[in-house]
Coordinates of C-alpha atoms in Angstrom, one line a residue:
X1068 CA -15.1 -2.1 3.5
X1069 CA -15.6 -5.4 4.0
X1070 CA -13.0 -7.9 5.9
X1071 CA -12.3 -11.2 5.4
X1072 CA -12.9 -13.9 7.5
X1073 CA -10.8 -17.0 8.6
X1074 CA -13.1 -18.8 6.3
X1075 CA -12.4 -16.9 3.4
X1076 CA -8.6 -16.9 4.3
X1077 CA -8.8 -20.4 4.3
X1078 CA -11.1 -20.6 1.1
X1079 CA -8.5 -18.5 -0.9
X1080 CA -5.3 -20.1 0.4
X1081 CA -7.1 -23.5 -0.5
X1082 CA -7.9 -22.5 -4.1
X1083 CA -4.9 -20.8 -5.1
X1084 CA -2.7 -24.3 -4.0
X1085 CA -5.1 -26.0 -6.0
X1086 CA -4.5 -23.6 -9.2
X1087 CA -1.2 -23.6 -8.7
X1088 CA -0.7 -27.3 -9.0
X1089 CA -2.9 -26.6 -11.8
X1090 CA -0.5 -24.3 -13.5
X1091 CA 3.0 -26.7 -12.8
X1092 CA 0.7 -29.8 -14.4
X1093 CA 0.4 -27.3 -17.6
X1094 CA 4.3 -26.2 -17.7
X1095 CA 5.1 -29.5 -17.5
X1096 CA 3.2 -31.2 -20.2
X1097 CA 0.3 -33.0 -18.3
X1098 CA -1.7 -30.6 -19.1
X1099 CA -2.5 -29.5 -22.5
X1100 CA -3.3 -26.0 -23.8
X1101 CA -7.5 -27.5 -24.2
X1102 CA -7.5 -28.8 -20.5
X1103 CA -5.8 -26.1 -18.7
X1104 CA -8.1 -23.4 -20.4
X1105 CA -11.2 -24.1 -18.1
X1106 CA -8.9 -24.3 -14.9
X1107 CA -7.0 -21.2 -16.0
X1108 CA -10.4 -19.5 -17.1
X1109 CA -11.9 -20.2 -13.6
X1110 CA -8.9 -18.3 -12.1
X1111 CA -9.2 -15.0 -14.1
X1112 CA -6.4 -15.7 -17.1
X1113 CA -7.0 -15.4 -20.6
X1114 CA -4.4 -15.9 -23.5
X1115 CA -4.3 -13.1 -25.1
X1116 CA -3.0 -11.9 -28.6
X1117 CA 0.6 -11.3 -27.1
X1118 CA 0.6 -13.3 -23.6
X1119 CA -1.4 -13.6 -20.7
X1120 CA -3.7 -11.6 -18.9
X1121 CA -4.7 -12.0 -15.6
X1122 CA -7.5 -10.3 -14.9
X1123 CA -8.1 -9.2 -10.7
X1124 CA -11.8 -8.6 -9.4
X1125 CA -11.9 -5.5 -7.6
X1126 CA -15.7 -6.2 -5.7
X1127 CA -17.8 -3.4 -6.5
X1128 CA -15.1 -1.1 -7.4
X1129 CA -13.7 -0.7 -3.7
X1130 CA -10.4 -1.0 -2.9
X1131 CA -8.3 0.9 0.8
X1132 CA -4.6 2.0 0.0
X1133 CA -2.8 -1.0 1.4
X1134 CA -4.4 -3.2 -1.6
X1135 CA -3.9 -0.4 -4.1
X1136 CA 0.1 -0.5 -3.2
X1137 CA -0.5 -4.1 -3.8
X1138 CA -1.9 -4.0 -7.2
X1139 CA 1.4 -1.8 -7.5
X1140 CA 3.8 -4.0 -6.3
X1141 CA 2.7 -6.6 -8.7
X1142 CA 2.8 -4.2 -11.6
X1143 CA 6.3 -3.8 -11.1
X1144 CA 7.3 -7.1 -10.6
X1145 CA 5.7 -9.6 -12.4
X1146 CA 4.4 -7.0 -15.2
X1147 CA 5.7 -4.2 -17.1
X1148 CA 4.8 -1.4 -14.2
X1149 CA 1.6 -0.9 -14.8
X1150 CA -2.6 -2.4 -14.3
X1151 CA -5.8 -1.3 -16.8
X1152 CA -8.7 -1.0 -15.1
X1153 CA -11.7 -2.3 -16.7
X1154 CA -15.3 -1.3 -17.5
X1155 CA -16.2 -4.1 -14.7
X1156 CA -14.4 -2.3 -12.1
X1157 CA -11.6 -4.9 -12.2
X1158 CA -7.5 -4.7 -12.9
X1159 CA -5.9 -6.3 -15.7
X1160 CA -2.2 -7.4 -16.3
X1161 CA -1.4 -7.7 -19.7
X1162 CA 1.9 -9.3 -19.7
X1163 CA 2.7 -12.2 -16.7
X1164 CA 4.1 -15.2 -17.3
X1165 CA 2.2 -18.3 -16.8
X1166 CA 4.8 -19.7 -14.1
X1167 CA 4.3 -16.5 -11.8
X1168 CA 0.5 -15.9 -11.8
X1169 CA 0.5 -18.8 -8.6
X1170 CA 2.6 -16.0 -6.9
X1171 CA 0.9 -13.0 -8.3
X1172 CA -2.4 -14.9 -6.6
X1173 CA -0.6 -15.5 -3.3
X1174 CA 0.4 -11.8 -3.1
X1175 CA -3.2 -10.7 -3.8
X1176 CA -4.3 -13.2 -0.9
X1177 CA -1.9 -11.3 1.4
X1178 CA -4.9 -8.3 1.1
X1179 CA -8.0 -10.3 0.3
X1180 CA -8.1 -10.0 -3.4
X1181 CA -8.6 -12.4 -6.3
X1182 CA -9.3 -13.3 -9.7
X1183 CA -11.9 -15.8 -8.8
X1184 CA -14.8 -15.9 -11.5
X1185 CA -13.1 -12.9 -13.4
X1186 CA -14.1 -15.1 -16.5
X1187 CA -16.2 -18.3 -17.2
X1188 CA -19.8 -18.7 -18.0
X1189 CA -19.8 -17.6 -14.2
X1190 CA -21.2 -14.9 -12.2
X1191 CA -18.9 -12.3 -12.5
X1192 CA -17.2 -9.5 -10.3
X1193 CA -20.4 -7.7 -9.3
X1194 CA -20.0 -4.3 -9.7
X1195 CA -21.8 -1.1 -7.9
X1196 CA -22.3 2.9 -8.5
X1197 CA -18.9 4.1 -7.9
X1198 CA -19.9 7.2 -6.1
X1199 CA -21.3 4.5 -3.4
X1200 CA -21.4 5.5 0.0
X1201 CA -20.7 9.0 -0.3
X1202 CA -23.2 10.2 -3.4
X1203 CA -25.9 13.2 -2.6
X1204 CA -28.7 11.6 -4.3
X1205 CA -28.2 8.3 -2.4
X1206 CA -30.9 6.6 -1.3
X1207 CA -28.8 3.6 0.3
X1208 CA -24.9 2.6 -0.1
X1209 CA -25.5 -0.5 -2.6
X1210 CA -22.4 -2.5 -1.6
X1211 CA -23.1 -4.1 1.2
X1212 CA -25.9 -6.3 -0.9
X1213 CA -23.3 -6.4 -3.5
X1214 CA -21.1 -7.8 -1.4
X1215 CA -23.8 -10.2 0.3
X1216 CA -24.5 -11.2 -4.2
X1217 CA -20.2 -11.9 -4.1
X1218 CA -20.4 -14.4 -1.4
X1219 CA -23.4 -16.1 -2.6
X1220 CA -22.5 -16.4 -6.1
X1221 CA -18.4 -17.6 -5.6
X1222 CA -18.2 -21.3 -6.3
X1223 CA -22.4 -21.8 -6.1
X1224 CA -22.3 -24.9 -7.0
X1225 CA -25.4 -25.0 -9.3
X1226 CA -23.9 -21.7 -11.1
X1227 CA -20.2 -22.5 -12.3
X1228 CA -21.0 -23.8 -16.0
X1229 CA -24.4 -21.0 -17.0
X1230 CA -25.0 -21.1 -21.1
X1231 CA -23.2 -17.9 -20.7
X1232 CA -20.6 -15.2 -18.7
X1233 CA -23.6 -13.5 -16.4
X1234 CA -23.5 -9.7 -14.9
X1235 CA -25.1 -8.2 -12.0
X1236 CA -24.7 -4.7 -11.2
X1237 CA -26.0 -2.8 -8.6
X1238 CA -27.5 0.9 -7.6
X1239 CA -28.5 3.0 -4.8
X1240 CA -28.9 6.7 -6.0
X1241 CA -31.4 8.3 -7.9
X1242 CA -28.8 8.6 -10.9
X1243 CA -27.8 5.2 -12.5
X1244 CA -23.5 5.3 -12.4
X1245 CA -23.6 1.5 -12.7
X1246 CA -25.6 0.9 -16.1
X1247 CA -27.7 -1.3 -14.3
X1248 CA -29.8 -1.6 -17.2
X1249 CA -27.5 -2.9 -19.5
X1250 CA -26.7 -6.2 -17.1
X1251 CA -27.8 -9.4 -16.8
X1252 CA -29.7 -8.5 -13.3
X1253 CA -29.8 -4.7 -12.5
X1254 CA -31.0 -4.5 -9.2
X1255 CA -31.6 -0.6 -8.1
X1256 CA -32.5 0.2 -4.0
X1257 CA -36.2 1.4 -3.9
X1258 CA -38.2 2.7 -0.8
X1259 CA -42.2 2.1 -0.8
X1260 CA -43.9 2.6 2.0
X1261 CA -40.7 4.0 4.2
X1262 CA -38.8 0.4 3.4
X1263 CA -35.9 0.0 1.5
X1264 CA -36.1 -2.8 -1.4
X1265 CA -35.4 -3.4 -5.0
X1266 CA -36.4 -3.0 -7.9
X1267 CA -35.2 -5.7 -10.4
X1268 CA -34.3 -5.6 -14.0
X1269 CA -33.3 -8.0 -16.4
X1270 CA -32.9 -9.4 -19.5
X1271 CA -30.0 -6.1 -20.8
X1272 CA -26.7 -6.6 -22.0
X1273 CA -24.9 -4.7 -25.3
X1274 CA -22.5 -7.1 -27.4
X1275 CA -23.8 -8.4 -30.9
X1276 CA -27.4 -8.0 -29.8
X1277 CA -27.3 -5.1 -27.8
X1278 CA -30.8 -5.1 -25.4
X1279 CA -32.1 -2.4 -22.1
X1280 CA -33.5 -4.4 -19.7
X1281 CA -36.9 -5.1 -18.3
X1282 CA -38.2 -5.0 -15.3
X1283 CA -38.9 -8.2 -13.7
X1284 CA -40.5 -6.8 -10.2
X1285 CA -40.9 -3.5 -9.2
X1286 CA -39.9 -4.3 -5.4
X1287 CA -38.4 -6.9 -3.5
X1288 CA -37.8 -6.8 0.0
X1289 CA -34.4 -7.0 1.4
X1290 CA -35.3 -10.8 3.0
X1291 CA -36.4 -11.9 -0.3
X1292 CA -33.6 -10.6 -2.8
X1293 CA -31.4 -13.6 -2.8
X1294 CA -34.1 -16.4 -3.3
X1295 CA -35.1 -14.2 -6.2
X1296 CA -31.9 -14.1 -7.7
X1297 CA -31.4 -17.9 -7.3
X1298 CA -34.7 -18.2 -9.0
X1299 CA -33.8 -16.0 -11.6
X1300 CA -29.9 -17.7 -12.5
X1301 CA -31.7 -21.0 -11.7
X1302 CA -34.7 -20.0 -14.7
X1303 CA -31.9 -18.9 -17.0
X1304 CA -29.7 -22.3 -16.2
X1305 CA -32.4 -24.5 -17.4
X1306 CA -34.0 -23.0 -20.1
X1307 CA -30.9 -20.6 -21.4
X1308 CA -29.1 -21.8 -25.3
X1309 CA -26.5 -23.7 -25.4
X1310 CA -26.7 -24.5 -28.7
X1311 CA -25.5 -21.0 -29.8
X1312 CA -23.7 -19.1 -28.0
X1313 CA -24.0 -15.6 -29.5
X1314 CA -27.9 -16.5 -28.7
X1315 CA -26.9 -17.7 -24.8
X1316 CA -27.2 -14.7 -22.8
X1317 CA -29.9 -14.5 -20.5
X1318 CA -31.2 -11.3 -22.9
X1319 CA -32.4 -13.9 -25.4
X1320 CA -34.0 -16.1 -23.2
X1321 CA -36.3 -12.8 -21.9
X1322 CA -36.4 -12.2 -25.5
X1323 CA -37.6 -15.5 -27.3
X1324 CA -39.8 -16.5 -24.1
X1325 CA -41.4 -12.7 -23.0
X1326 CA -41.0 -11.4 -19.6
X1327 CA -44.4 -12.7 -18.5
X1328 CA -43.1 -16.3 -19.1
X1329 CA -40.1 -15.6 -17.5
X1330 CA -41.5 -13.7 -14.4
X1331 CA -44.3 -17.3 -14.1
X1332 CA -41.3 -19.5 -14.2
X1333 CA -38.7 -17.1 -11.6
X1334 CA -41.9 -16.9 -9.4
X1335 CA -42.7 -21.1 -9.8
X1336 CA -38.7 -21.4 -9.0
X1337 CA -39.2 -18.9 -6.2
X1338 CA -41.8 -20.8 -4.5
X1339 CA -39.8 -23.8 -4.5
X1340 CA -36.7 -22.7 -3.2
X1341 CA -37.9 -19.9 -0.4
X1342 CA -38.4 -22.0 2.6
X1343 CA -34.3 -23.2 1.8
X1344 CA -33.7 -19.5 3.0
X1345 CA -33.9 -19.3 6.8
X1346 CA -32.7 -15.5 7.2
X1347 CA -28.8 -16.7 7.7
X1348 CA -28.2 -14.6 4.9
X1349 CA -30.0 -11.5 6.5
X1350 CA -27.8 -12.3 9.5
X1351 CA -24.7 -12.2 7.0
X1352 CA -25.9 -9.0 5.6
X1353 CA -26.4 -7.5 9.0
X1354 CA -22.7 -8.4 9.8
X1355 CA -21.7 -7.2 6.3
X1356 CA -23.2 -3.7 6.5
X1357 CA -21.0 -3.4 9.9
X1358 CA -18.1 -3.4 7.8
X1359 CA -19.3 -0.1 5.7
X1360 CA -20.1 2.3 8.2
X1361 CA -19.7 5.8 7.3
X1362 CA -16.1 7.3 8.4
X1363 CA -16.0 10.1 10.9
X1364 CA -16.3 13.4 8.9
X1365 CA -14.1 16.1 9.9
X1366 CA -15.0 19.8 10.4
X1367 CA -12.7 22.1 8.7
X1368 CA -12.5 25.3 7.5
X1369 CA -13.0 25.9 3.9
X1370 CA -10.5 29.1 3.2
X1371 CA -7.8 27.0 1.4
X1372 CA -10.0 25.5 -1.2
X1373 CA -12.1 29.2 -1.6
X1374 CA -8.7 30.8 -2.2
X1375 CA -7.5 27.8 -4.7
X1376 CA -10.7 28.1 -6.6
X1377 CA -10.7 31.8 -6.7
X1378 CA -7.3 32.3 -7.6
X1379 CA -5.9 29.4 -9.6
X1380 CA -7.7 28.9 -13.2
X1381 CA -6.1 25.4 -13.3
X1382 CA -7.3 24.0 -9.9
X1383 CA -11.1 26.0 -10.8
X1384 CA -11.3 23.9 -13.9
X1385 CA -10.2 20.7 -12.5
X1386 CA -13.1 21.3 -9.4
X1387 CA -15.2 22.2 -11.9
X1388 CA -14.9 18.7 -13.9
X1389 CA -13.4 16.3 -11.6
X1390 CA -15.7 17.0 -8.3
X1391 CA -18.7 15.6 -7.5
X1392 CA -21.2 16.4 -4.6
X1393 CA -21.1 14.8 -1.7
X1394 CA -23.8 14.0 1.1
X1395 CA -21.7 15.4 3.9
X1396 CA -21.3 18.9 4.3
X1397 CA -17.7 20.4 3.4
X1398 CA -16.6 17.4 1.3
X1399 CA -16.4 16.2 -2.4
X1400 CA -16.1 13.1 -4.3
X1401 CA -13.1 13.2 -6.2
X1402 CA -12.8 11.9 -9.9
X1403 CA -8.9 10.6 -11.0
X1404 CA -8.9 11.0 -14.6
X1405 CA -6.8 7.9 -16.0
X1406 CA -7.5 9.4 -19.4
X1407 CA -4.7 12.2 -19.6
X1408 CA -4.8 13.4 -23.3
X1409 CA -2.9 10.8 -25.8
X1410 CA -2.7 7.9 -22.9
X1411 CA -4.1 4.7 -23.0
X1412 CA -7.6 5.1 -20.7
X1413 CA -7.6 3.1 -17.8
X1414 CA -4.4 3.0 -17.8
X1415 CA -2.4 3.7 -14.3
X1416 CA 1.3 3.5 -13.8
X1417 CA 2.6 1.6 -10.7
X1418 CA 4.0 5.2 -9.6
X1419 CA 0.4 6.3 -10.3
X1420 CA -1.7 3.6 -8.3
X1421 CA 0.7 4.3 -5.0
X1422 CA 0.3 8.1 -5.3
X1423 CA -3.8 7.3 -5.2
X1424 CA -3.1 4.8 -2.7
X1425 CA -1.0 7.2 -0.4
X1426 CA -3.8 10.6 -1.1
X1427 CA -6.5 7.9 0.3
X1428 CA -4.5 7.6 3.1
X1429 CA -3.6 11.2 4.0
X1430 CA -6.6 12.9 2.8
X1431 CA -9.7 10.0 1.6
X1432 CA -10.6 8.0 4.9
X1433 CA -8.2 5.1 2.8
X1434 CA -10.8 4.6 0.3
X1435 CA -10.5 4.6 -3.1
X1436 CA -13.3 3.3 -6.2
X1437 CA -12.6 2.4 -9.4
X1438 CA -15.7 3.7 -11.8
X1439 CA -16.6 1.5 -14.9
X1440 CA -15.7 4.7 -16.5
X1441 CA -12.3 3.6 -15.8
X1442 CA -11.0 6.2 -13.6
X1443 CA -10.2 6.1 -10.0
X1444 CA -12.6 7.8 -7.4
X1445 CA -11.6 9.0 -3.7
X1446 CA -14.9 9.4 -2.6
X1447 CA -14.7 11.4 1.0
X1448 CA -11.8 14.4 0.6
X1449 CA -12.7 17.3 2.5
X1450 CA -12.5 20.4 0.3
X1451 CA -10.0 22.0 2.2
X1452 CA -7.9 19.3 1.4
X1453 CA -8.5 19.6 -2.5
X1454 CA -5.8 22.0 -3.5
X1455 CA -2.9 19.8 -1.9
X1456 CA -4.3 17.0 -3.4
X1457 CA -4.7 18.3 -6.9
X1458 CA -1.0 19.7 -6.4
X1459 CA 0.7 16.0 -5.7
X1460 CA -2.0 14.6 -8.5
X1461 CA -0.3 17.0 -11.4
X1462 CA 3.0 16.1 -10.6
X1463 CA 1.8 12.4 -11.8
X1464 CA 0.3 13.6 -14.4
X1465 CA -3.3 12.7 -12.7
X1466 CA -4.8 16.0 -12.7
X1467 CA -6.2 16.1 -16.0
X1468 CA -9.8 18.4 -15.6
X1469 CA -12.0 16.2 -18.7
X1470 CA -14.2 14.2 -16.3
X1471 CA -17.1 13.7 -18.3
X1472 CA -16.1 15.5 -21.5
X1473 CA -15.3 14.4 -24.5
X1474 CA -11.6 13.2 -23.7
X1475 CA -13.0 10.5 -21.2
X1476 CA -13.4 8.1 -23.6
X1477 CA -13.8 4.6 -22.7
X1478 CA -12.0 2.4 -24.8
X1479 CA -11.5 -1.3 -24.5
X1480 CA -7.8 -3.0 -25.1
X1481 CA -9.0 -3.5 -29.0
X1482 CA -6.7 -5.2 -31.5
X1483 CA -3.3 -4.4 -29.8
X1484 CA -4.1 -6.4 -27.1
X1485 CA -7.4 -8.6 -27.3
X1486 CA -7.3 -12.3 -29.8
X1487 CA -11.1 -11.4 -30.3
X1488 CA -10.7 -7.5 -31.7
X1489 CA -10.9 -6.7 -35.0
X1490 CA -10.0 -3.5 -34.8
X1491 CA -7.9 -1.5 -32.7
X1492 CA -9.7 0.8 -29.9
X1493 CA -7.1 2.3 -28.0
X1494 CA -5.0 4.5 -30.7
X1495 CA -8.3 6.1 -32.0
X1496 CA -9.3 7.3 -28.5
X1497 CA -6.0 8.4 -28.1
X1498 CA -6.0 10.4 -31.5
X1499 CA -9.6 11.7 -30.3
X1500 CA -8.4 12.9 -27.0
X1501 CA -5.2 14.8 -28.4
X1502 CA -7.6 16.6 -31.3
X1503 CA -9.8 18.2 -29.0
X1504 CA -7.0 18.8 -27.1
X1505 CA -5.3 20.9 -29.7
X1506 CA -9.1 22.3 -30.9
X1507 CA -9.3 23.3 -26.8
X1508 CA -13.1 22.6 -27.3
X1509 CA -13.7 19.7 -25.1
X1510 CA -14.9 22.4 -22.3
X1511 CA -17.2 24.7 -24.4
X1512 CA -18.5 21.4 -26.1
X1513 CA -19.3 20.1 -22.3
X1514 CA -20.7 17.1 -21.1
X1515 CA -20.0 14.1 -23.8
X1516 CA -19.6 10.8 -23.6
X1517 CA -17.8 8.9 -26.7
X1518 CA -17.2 4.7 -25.8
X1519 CA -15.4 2.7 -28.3
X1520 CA -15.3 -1.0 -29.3
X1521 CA -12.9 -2.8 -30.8
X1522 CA -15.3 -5.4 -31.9
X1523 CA -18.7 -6.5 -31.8
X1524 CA -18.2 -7.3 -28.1
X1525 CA -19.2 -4.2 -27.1
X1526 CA -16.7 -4.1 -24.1
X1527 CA -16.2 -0.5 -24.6
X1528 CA -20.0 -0.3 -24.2
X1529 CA -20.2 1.6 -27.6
X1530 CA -23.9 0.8 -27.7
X1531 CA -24.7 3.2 -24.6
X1532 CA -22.2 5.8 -25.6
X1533 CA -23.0 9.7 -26.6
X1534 CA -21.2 9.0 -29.2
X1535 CA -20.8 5.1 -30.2
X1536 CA -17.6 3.9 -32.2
X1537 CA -17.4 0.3 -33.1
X1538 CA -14.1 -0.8 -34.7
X1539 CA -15.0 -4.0 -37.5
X1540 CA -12.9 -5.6 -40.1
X1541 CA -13.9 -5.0 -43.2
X1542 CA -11.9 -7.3 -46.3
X1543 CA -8.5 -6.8 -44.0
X1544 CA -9.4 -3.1 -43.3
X1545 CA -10.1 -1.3 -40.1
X1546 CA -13.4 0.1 -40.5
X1547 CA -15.5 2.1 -37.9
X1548 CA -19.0 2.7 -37.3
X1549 CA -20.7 5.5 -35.6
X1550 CA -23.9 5.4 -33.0
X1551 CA -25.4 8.1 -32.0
X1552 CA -27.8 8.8 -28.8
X1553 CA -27.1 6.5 -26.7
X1554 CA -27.1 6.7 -22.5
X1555 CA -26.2 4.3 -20.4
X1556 CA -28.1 6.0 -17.0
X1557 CA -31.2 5.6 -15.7
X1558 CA -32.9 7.2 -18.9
X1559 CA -30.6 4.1 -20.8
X1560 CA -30.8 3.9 -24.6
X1561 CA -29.4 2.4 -27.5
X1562 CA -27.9 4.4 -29.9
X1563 CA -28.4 4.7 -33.4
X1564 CA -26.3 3.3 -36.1
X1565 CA -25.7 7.0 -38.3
X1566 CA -25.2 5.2 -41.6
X1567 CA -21.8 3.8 -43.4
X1568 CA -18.5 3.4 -41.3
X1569 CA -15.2 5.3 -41.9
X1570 CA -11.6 4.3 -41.8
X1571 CA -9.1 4.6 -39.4
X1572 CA -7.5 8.1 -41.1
X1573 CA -11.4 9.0 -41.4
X1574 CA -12.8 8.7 -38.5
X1575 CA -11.3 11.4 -36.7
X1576 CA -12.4 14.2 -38.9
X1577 CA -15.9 12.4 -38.9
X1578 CA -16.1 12.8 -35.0
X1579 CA -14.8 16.6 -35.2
X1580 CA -17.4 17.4 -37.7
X1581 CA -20.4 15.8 -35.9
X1582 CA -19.2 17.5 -32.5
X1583 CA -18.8 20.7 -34.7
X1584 CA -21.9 20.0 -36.1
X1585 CA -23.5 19.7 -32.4
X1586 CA -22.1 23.2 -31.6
X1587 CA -24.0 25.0 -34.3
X1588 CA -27.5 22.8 -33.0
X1589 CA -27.7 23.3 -29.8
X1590 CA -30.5 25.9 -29.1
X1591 CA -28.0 27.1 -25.8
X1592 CA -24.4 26.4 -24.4
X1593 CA -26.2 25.1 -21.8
X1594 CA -27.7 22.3 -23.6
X1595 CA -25.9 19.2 -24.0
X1596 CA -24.9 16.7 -26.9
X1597 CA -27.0 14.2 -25.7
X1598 CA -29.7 16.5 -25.1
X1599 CA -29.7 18.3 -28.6
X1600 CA -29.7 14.9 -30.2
X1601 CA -32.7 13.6 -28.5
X1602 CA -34.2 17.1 -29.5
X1603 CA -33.4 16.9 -33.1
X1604 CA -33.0 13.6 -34.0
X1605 CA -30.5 11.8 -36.0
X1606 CA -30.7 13.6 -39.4
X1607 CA -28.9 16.9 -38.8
X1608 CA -26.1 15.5 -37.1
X1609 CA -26.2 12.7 -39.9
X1610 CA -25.8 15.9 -42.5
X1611 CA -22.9 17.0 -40.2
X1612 CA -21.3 13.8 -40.5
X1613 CA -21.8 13.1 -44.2
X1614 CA -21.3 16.3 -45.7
X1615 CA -20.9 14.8 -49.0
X1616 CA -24.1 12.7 -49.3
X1617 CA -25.7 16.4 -48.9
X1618 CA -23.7 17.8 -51.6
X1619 CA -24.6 14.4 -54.0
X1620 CA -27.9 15.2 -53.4
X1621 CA -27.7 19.0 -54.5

């Protein structure tokens, strides 16, 4: 992973004395609550409904053990003992106190992390496949470009104030883990011709307008990706709304000019500005990819994990679910589901994040990913490592085999947390989970994939969900509306609104009988949710949802 240098020391040491200043001017009184916001915003904390939130970029999901203790340490003593991790790969803390972020900063300095353009109409954390690195179907690891995108984009000077909060995601397997197309700029590795490049998407996002991307250029060379993604922010700077900013994102600017507009202006822009570009940042990328060399794969025998599998129905399950393949021979990518049943998801304990710290040590090279699934990947165990590994995982209460099923919701912090929600998210996720839990279906049901919003956001990516639940207020009540179809991989779709919301005490039963009604569709166990829906259609599972519209009309 990449290692900072003196400059970025230096860099980071100079911005956090300058915040904290900041922060003493604010306690004090010279600061009001209006001019401290943009400071505090450009520094990763919010005000939320309760307190503060400082929010930590994890770059591209990556994080060694040393830095997971970290995020522990601070838990414990400037929080309430624990972190959510976040559908951007980041780490929240819900509960500091304004006069100990300045520390919380300096103790995040002390293993290169920050919370530098966590928020603001900024480029965000850029986030990456979280299987990066170590995935089968991977064509190159993406975060050494994403990495490269980080750099570029911290304090660029022409990019601080955009019309709006911009994404950029990026992917180098053949299967999209990074939602690439639901991003401001998607950029996913390509080879033509026996080089590597990218193909680049933009113009997606979810939120009140929810849009899929378009692609911009099929390929880009490695040499000319960063002049094309100044052209593109520099497009969207100039002509992007600020006159609106629900119509701000660069999604509407594709949208109300066209993408052949757009493409004539990036490649005008491009023009300009590619003769600024000397190849200092291929030199810097060069240097970069030096830091993510593979580790030195071990050769083991494979008895322990045979005899776990064969012998121990809990441990076969949890392979089963939580393992993924990897592209060396006699290892696994494992999956750390953060979504036991009835616990907040994303959700880690301080206890929790120095078990996965210390299990990256002994048995993960010392890597560790967080997924924008909110879970917590190791991405290179050996499998004959597996079964002491799952052994010290249940006895945190981290072993929980529902990777990918209908338990692994992703759920934003919704109304018990979040000053925009209008509804809360993480109780009905919780009440999901423990139903299907008591219905022990969530494994003959299979692969399904339910994302809930707590408002018209979309941080709980409802749009791109299996299932879709968006939490609204409706005259003081908490109402919820269900999608259906939607997929947020390389095939990414919207899904469809299935027709009048439900209450809180109703929207349980509603999800049981549309998964209920699923089981009875599909032509084969082997055929999934998704899969049956885009066979069928939206009206039998709209019958199975509304049972009593289809009575009415009898």
């Amino acid at each position: 992973m990449y290692s900072y240098t003196e400059f970025d020391d230096a860099f980071l040491s100079e911005r956090n004395a300058q915040f904290r200043a900041q922060v003493e001017r604010r306690i004090d009184g010279s600061l009001t609550e209006d001019e401290f916001k943009p400071l505090r915003l450009m520094n990763g904390l919010y005000l939320q409904l309760h307190a503060y939130m400082l929010r930590v970029a994890i770059p591209y999901g990556t994080l060694n053990g040393t830095q997971m203790h970290k995020l522990a340490d601070i838990a414990d003593k400037w929080d309430k003992g624990y972190g959510h991790f976040t559908t951007r790969q980041n780490i929240q803390y819900n509960w500091p106190q304004l006069r100990d972020v300045p520390d919380m900063l300096d103790a995040l300095a002390e293993v290169n992390m920050h919370a530098i353009q966590t928020s603001g109409n900024t480029i965000r954390n850029v986030t990456a496949d979280h299987f990066a690195g170590a995935a089968a179907d991977e064509i190159a690891d993406p975060r050494p470009v994403a990495e490269l995108i980080r750099q570029w984009s911290t304090d660029h000077p022409e990019f601080q104030f955009l019309p709006r909060k911009f994404k950029v995601a990026v992917s180098g397997a053949a299967h999209d883990r990074a939602v690439i197309k639901a991003h401001d700029i998607g950029l996913q590795i390509v080879e033509q011709d026996g080089v590597l490049g990218f193909q680049v998407i933009i113009g997606g996002g979810l939120g009140r307008t929810p849009m899929i991307g378009k692609v911009l250029y099929d390929f880009v060379a490695s040499q000319d990706l960063l002049p094309t993604l100044e052209a593109i922010v520099s497009v969207y700077n100039l002509l992007g709304r600020r006159d609106n900013k629900y119509k701000a994102r660069i999604k509407i600017t594709v949208h109300e000019n066209g993408i052949e507009d757009i493409r004539a202006r990036v490649d005008e822009r491009y023009a300009l500005i590619r003769p600024q570009f000397s190849g200092v940042d291929q030199q810097m990328l060069a240097r970069i990819e030096a830091d993510f060399a593979k580790p030195t794969f071990k050769t083991a025998p494979l008895d322990a994990y045979t005899q776990a599998y064969d012998n121990d129905p809990i441990f076969r399950s949890w392979a089963d679910t939580n393992l993924s393949d990897h592209h060396a021979p006699g290892y696994a990518i494992v999956s750390i589901s953060l979504k036991a049943h009835g616990a907040t998801p994303g959700d880690a304990s301080s206890v929790q994040m120095r078990v996965m710290a210390d299990l990256a040590a002994a048995y993960g090279h010392d890597e560790l990913r967080i997924s924008h699934e909110q879970n917590v990947i190791l991405p290179h165990v050996h499998r004959s490592d597996l079964p002491a590994l799952h052994a010290t995982l249940k006895e945190v209460k981290l072993a929980t085999a529902n990777i990918g099923l209908i338990s692994d919701i992703i759920a934003c912090p919704g109304m018990d947390y979040c000053a925009l929600a209008t509804a809360r998210s993480i109780p009905i996720a919780q009440e999901i989970a423990t139903r299907f839990d008591e219905l022990k279906l969530e494994h003959e049901v299979g692969p399904l994939k339910i994302k809930i919003s707590g408002c018209i956001n979309a941080c709980g990516h409802h749009h791109v969900g299996h299932i879709g639940i968006l939490g609204l207020d409706r005259a003081g009540v908490e109402n919820y509306q269900i999608t259906l179809g939607g997929d947020g991989t390389q095939d990414a779709t919207l899904g469809e609104r299935a027709g009048p919301g439900f209450s809180a005490d109703e929207i349980i039963p509603a999800v049981e009988r549309l998964v209920r009604g699923y089981l009875d569709l599909r032509s084969e166990p082997a055929e999934t949710f998704l899969q049956t829906y885009r066979r069928l259609g939206l009206a039998p599972f709209k019958a199975a949802l509304y049972p009593e519209a289809r009575a009415n009309a009898a």
